[in-house]
Short mmCIF file of C-alpha atoms in Angstrom, two decimals:
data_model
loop_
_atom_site.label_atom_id
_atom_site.label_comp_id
_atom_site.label_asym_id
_atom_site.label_seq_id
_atom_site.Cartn_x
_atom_site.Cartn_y
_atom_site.Cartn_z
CA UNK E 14 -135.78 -139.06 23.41
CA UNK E 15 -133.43 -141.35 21.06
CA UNK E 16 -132.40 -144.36 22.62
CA UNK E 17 -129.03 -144.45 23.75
CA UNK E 18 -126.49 -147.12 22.17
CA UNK E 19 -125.38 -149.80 24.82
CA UNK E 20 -122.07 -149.47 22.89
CA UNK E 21 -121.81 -145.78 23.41
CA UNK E 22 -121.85 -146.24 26.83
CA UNK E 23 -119.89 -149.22 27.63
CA UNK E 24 -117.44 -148.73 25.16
CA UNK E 25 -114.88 -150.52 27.06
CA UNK E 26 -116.41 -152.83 28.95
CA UNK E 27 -117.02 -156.27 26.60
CA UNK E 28 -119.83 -157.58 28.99
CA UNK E 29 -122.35 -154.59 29.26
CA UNK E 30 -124.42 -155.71 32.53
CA UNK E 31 -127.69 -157.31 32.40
CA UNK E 32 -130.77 -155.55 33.50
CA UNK E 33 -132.80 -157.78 34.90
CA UNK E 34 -136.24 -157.97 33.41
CA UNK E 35 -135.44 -154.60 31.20
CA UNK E 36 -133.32 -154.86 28.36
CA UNK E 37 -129.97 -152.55 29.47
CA UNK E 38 -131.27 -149.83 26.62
CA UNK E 39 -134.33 -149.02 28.74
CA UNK E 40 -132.07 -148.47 31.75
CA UNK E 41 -130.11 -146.63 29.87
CA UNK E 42 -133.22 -144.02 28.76
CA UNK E 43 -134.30 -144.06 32.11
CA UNK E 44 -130.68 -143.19 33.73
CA UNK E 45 -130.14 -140.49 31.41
CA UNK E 46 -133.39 -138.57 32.71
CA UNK E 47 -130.98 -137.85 35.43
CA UNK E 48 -129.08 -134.60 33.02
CA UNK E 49 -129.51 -131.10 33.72
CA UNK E 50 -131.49 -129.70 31.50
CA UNK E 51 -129.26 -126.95 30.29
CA UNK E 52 -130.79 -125.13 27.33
CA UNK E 53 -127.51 -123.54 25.38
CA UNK E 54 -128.38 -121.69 22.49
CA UNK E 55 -124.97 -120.84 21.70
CA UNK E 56 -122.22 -123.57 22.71
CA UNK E 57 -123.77 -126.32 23.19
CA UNK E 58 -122.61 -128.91 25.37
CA UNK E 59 -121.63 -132.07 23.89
CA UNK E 60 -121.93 -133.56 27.45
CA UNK E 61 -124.76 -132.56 29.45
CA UNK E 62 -123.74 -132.57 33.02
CA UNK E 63 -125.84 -135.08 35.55
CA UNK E 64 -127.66 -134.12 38.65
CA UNK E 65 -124.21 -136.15 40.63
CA UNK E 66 -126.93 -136.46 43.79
CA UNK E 67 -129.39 -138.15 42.52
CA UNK E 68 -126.88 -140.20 40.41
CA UNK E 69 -125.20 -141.31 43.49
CA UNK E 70 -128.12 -142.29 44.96
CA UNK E 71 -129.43 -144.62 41.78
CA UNK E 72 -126.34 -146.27 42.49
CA UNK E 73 -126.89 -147.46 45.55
CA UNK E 74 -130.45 -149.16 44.40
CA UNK E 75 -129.08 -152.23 43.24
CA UNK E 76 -126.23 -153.93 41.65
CA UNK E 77 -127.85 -153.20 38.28
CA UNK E 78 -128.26 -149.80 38.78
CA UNK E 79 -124.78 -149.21 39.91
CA UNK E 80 -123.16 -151.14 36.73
CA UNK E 81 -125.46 -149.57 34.44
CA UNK E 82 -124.53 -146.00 36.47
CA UNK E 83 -120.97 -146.14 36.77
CA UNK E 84 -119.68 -144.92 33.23
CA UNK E 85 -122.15 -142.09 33.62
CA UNK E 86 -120.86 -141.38 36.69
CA UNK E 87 -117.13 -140.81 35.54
CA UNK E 88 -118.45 -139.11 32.11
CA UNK E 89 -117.41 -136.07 34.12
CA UNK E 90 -113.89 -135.78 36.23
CA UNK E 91 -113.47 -132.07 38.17
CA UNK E 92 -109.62 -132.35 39.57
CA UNK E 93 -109.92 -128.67 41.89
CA UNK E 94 -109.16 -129.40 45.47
CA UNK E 95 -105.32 -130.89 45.91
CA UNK E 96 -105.85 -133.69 47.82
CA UNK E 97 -109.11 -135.61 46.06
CA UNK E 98 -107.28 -134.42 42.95
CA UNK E 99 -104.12 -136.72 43.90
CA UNK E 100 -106.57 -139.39 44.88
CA UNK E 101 -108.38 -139.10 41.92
CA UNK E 102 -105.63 -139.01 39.57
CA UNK E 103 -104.14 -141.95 41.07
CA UNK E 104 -107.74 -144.02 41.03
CA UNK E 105 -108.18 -143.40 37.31
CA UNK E 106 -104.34 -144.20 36.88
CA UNK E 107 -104.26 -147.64 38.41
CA UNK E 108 -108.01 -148.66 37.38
CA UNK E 109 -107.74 -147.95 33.14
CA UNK E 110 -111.17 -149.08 32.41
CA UNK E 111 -113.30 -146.09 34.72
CA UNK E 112 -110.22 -143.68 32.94
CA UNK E 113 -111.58 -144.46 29.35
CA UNK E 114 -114.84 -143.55 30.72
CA UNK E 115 -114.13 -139.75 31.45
CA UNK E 116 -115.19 -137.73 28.62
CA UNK E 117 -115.24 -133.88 30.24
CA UNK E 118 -112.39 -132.98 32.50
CA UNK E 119 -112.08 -129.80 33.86
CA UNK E 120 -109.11 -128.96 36.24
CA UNK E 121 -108.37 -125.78 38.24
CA UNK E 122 -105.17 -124.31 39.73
CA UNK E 123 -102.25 -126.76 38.87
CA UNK E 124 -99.24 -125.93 39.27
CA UNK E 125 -96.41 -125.37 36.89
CA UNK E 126 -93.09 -127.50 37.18
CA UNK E 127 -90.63 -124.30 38.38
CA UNK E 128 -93.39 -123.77 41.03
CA UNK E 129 -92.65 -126.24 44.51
CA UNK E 130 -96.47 -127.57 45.10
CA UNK E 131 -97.72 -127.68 48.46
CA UNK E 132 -97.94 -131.01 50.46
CA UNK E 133 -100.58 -133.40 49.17
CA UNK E 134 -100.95 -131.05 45.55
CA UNK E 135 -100.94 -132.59 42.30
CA UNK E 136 -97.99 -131.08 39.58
CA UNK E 137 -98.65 -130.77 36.01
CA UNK E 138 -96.25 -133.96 35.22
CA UNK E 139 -98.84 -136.25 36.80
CA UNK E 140 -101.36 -134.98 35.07
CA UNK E 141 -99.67 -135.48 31.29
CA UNK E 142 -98.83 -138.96 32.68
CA UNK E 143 -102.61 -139.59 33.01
CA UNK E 144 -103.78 -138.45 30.08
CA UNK E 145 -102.91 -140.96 27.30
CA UNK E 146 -105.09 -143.47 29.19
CA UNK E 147 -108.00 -140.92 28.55
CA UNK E 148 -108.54 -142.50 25.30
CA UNK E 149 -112.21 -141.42 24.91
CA UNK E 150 -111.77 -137.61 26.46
CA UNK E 151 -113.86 -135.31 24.47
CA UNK E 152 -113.76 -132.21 26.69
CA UNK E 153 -110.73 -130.66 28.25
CA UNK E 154 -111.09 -127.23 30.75
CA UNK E 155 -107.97 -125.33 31.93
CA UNK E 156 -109.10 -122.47 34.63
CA UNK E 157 -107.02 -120.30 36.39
CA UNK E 158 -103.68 -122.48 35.75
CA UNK E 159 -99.89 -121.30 35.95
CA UNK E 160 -98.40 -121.79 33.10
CA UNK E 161 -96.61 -124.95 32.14
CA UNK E 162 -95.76 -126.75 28.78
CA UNK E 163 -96.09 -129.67 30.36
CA UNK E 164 -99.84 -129.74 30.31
CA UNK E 165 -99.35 -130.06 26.47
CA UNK E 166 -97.54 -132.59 26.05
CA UNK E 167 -99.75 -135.54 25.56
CA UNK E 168 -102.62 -133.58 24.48
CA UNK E 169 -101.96 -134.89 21.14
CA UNK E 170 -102.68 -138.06 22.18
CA UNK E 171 -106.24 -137.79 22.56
CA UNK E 172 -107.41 -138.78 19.01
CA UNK E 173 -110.94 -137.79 20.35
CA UNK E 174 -110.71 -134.33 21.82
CA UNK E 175 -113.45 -131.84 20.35
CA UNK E 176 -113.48 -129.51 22.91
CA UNK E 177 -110.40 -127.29 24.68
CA UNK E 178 -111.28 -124.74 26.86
CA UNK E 179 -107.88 -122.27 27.87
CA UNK E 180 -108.51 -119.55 30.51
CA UNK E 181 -104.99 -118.92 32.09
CA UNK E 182 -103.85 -115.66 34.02
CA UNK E 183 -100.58 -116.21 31.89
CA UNK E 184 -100.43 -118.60 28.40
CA UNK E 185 -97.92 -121.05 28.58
CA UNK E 186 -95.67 -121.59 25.70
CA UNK E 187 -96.42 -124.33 23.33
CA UNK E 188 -93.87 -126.47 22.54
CA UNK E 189 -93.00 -126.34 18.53
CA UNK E 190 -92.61 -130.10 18.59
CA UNK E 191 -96.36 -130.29 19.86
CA UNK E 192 -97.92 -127.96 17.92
CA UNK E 193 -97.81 -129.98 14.84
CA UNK E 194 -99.44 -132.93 16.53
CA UNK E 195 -102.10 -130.71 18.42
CA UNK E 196 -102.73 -129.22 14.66
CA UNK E 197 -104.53 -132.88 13.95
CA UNK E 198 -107.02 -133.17 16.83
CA UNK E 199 -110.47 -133.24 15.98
CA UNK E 200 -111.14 -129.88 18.07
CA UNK E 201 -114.09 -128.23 17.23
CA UNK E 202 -114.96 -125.65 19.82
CA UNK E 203 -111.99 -123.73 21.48
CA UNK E 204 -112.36 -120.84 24.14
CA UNK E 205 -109.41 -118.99 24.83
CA UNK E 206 -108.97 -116.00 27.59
CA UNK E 207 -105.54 -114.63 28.12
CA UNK E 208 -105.04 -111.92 30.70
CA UNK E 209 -101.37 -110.88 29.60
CA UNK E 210 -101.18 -109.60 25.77
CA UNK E 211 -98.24 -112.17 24.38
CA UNK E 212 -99.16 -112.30 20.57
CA UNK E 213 -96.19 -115.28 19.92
CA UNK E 214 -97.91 -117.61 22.58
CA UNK E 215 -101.19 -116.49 21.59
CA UNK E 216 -100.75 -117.52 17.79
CA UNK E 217 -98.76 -120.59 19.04
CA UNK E 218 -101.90 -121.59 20.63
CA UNK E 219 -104.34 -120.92 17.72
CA UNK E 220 -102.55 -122.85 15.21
CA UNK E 221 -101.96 -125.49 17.48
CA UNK E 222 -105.94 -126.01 18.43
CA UNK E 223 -107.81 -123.59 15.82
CA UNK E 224 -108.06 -125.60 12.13
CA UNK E 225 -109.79 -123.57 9.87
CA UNK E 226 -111.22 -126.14 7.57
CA UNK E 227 -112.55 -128.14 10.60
CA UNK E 228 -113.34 -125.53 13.95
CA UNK E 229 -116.73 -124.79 14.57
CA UNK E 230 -116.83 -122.85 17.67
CA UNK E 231 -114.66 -119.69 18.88
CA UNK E 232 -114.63 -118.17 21.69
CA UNK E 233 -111.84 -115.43 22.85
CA UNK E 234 -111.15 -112.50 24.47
CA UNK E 235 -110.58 -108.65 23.12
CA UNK E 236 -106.61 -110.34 23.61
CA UNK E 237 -107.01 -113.21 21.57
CA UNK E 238 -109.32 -111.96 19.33
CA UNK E 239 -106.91 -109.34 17.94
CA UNK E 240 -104.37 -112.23 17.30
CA UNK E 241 -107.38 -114.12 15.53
CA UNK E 242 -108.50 -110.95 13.67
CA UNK E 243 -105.02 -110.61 11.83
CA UNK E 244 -104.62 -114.51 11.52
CA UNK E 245 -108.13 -114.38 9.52
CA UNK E 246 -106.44 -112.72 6.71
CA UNK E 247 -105.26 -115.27 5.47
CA UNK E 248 -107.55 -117.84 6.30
CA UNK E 249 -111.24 -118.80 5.71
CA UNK E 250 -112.91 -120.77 8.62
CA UNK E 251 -116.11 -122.41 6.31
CA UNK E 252 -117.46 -124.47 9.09
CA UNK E 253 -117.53 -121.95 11.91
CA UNK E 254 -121.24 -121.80 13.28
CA UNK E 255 -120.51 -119.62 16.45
CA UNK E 256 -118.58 -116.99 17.23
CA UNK E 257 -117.69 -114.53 20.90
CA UNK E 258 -115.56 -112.09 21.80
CA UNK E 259 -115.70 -108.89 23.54
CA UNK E 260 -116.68 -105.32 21.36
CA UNK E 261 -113.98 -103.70 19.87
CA UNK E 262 -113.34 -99.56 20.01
CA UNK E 263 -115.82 -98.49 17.40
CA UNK E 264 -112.91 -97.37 15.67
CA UNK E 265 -111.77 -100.52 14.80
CA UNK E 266 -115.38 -102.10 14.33
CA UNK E 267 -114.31 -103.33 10.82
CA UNK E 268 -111.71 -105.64 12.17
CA UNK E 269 -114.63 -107.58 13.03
CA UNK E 270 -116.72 -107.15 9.59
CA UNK E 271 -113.26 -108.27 8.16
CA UNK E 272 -113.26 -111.47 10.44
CA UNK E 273 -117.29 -112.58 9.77
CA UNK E 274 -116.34 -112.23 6.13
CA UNK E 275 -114.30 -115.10 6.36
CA UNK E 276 -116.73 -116.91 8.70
CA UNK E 277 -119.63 -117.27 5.36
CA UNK E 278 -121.84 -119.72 7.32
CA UNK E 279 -121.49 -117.84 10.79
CA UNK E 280 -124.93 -118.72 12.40
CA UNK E 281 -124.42 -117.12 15.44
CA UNK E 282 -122.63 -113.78 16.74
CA UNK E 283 -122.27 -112.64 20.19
CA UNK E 284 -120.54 -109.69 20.91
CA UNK E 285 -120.06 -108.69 24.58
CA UNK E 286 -120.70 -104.93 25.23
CA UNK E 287 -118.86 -102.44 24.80
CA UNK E 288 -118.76 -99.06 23.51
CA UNK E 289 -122.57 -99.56 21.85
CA UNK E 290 -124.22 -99.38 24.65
CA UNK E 291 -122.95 -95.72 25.39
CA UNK E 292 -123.52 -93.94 21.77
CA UNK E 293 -126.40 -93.35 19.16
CA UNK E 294 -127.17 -95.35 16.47
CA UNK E 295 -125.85 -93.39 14.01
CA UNK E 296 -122.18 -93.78 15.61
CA UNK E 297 -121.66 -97.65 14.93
CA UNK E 298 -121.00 -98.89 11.92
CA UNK E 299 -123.09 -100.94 9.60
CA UNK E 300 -121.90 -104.27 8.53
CA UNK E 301 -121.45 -105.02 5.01
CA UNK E 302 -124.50 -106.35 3.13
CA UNK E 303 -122.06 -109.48 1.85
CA UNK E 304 -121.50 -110.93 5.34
CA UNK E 305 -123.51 -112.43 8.41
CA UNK E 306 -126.00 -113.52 5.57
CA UNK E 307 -126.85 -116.90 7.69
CA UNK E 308 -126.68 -115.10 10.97
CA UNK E 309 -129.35 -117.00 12.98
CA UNK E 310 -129.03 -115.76 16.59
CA UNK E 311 -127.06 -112.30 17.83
CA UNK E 312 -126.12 -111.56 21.06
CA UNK E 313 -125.08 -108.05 22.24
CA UNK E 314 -126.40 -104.33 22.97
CA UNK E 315 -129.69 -103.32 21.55
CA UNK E 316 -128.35 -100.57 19.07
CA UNK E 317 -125.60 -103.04 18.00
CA UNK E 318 -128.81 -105.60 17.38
CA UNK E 319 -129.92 -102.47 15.79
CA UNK E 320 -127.56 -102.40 13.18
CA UNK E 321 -126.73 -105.86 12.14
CA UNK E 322 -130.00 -107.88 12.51
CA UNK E 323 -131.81 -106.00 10.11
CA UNK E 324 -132.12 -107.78 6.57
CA UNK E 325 -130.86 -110.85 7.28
CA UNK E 326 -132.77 -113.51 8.67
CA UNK E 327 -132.22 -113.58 12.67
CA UNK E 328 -134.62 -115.60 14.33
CA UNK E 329 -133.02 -114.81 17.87
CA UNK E 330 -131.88 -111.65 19.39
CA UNK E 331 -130.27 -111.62 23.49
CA UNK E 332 -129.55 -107.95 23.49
CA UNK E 333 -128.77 -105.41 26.52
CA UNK E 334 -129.40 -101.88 27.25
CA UNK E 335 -128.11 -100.81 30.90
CA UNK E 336 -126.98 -97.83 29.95
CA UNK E 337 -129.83 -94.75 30.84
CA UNK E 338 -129.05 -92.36 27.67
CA UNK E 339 -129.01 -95.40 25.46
CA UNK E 340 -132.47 -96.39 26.66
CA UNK E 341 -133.88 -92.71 26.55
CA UNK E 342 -132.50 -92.19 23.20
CA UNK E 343 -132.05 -95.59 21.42
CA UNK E 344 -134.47 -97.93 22.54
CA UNK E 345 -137.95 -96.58 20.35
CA UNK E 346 -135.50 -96.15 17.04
CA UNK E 347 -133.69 -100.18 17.84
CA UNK E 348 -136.70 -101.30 17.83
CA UNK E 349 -137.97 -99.48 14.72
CA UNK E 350 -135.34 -100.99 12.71
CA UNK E 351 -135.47 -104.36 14.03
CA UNK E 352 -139.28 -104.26 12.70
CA UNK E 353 -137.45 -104.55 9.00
CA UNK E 354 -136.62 -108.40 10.68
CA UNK E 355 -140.28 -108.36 12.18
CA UNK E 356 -140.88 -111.67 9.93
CA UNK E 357 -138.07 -113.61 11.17
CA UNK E 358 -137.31 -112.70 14.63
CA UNK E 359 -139.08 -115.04 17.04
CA UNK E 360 -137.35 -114.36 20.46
CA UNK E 361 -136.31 -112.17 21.43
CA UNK E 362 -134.64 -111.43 25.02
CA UNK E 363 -134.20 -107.67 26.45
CA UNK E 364 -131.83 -106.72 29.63
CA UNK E 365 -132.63 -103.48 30.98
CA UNK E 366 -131.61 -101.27 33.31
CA UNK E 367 -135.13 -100.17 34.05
CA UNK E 368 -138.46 -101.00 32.50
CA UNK E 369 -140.30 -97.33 31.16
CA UNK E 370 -143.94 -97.45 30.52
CA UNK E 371 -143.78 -97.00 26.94
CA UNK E 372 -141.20 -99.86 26.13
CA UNK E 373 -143.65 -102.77 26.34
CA UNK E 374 -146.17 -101.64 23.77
CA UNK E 375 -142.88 -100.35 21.86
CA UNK E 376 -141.79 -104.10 21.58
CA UNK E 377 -145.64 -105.15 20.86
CA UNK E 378 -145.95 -102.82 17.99
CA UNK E 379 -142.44 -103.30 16.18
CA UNK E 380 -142.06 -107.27 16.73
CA UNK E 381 -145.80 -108.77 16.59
CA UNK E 382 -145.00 -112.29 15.61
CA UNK E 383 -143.15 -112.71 18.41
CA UNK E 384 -143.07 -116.14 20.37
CA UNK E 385 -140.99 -115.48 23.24
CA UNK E 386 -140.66 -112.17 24.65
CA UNK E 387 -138.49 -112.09 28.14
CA UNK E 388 -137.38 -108.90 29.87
CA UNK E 389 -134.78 -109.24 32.65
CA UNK E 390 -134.11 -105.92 35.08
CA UNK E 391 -130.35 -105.10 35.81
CA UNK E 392 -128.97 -102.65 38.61
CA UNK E 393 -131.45 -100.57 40.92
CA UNK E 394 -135.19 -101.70 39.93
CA UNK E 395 -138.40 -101.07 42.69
CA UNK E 396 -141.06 -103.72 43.25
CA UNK E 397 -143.29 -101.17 40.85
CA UNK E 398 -140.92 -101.80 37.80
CA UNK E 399 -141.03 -105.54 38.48
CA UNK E 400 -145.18 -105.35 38.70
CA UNK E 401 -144.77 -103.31 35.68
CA UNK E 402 -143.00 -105.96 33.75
CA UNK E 403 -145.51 -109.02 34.53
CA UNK E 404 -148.19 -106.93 34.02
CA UNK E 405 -147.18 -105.31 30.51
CA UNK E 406 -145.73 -108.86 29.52
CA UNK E 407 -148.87 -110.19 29.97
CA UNK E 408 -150.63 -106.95 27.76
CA UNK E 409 -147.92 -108.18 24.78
CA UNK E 410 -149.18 -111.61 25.12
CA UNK E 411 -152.41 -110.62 24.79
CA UNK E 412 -151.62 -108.46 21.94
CA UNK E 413 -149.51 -110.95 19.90
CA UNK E 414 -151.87 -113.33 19.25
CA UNK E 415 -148.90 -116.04 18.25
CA UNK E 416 -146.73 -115.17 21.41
CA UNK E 417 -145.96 -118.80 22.84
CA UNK E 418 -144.02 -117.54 25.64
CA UNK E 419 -143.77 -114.20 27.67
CA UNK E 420 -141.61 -113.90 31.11
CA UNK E 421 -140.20 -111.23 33.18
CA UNK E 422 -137.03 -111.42 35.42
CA UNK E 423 -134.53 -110.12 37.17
CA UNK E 424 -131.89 -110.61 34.62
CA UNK E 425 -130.22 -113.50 36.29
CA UNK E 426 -130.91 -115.57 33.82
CA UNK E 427 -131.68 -113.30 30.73
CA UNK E 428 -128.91 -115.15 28.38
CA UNK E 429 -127.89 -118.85 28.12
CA UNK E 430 -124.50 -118.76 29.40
CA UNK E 431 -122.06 -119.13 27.16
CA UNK E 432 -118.99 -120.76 28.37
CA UNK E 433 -117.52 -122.04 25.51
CA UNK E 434 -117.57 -125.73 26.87
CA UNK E 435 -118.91 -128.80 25.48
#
């Protein structure tokens, strides 16, 4: 583990406190022990959360402890419920120091201005009033909010932010005098999930947060991502690594081709099911040879995997098959043509709806150089299919002399979750 940088952490405090008989960048390693380890393949957080408990509790040890604690413990600021959210916007408005030490703020159901808030609940004004004292705010989450210009308006101000996260049940309308200003942020990763179709406030939004030359991450839904797809004409996005949205109709599967041809260094593709997981192979479209060429890790249905991940070096493949005729039919011929990637792809994660007897030594035969085989078990599954699964996972072990890693689930926790966040 690298050790962390006294300054990184006490950025605004001139005195960083003394540690006693250990210099304060072994308390540092030893306090930052304390994050979940939260293993992202595909947005990676740029803040991994803390176990808060067990933080607490460290900072009750000793005076040490607490000082050396305390910016850690306001990395992370969740304003949900109304009342600790006035309290807490208050607290970080009259103490500026422990407000340039949030980093990640996530904040659910605010209000907009036309909308009376209850008694004790925070408005959107207060808010923008306590965000240009978040000079050092990397991460910013919007769930399930009204909508509200307001929330805008000093986002500009935070010459730091990499991360904006927008799920609203209605997009507000950015102003035109902010979007400019916005248009400058460092943002690197931006999630975006709009319930109402509104393509002006949609492509108000992108160019306000979305730079081509500089974004890295994307994440929208089937709304925004039509917006995107149309914007991409006339764009390139060279730095974008990562990449989700929902399937398209296979009719208009080339609207996506079209997009990853601008993305030329795209490393990783998930595409949440759709239509794929309900037809034969020969039904959905091949990519063009000329695109996905760095395509590391894909996420989606196994015939979908089934035609992109072949010939191009994919090291990871997350796919799904929950559909019955799709794993009658498709699974034996997916897997036939992922064996063209047999000499890249190293894990590889399946999601089933049921586990036949065949589909182990299927996966054994096609992928041998495996390294980490996992098989997760959606909808109606027996204790027999689960026995099944530990038993044949440990047959592919055996028979893949390099596996590393073989597991069987549920399907709880067949995918990293992707949220988009850092």
């Amino acid at each position: 583990m690298e050790t962390p940088k006294v300054e990184a952490a006490y950025q605004v405090n001139p005195e960083p406190p003394k540690g006693g008989n250990l210099p304060i960048e072994l308390w540092l390693t030893i306090v930052q022990s304390l994050r979940l380890d939260v293993d992202l393949d595909f947005f990676p957080y740029l803040i991994r959360l803390f176990d808060m408990r067990a933080l607490k509790n460290l900072r009750l040890v000793s005076r040490t402890l607490n000082d050396v604690t305390e910016p850690l413990y306001w990395e992370r600021v969740e304003l949900s419920a109304p009342r600790e959210a006035v309290e807490t916007v208050r607290y970080l408005k009259a103490n500026p120091v422990r407000s340039n030490y949030v980093k990640y703020m996530v904040l659910k159901g605010w209000r907009a201005k036309d909308v009376v808030p209850r008694c004790g609940e925070p408005s959107a004004e207060a808010l923008s009033e306590l965000l240009p004292s978040m000079c050092n705010l990397r991460a910013i989450l919007f769930y399930g909010m009204n909508s509200t210009p307001e929330i805008f308006a000093h986002l500009h101000t935070l010459s730091h932010l990499q991360c904006v996260n927008l799920w609203f049940s209605s997009l507000p309308i950015i102003p035109p005098s902010v979007s400019p200003d916005c248009g400058n942020l460092p943002v690197s990763t931006f999630t975006l999930i709009e319930n109402r179709y509104d393509p002006l406030r949609i492509r108000r939004c992108l160019d306000s947060f979305v730079n081509p030359a500089r974004i890295e991450q994307i994440h929208v839904s089937s709304l925004a991502a039509s917006c995107l797809y149309r914007w991409a004409d006339t764009v390139t996005f060279d730095k974008l690594r990562g990449f989700d949205a929902p399937e398209l109709p296979l009719r208009h599967f080339h609207l996506i081709y079209a997009f990853t041809k601008t993305c030329p260094n795209l490393e990783c593709l998930r595409l949440d099911p759709g239509e794929t997981d309900q037809v034969t192979l020969r039904s959905i479209p091949s990519p063009p040879d000329d695109v996905l060429r760095y395509l590391r890790s894909f996420h989606g249905t196994l015939p979908l995997a089934a035609r992109i991940v072949p010939t191009r070096r994919v090291e990871k493949v997350y796919a799904s098959c929950r559909s019955e005729g799709a794993l009658t039919h498709t699974f034996g011929p997916a897997l036939q043509r992922l064996s063209t990637s047999s000499k890249t792809i190293r894990v590889l994660h399946l999601n089933l709806r049921e586990l036949k007897d065949d589909h182990l030594s299927l996966v054994a035969s096609n992928l041998p150089l495996l390294e980490e085989l996992n098989i997760g078990l959606t909808g109606h599954t027996s204790t027999s299919d689960r026995k099944r699964s530990s038993r044949g996972s440990r047959a592919v072990a055996n028979n893949g002399r390099r596996s590393k890693s073989v597991g069987a689930g549920d399907g709880s926790d067949q995918e990293p979750p992707v949220t988009g966040v850092c």
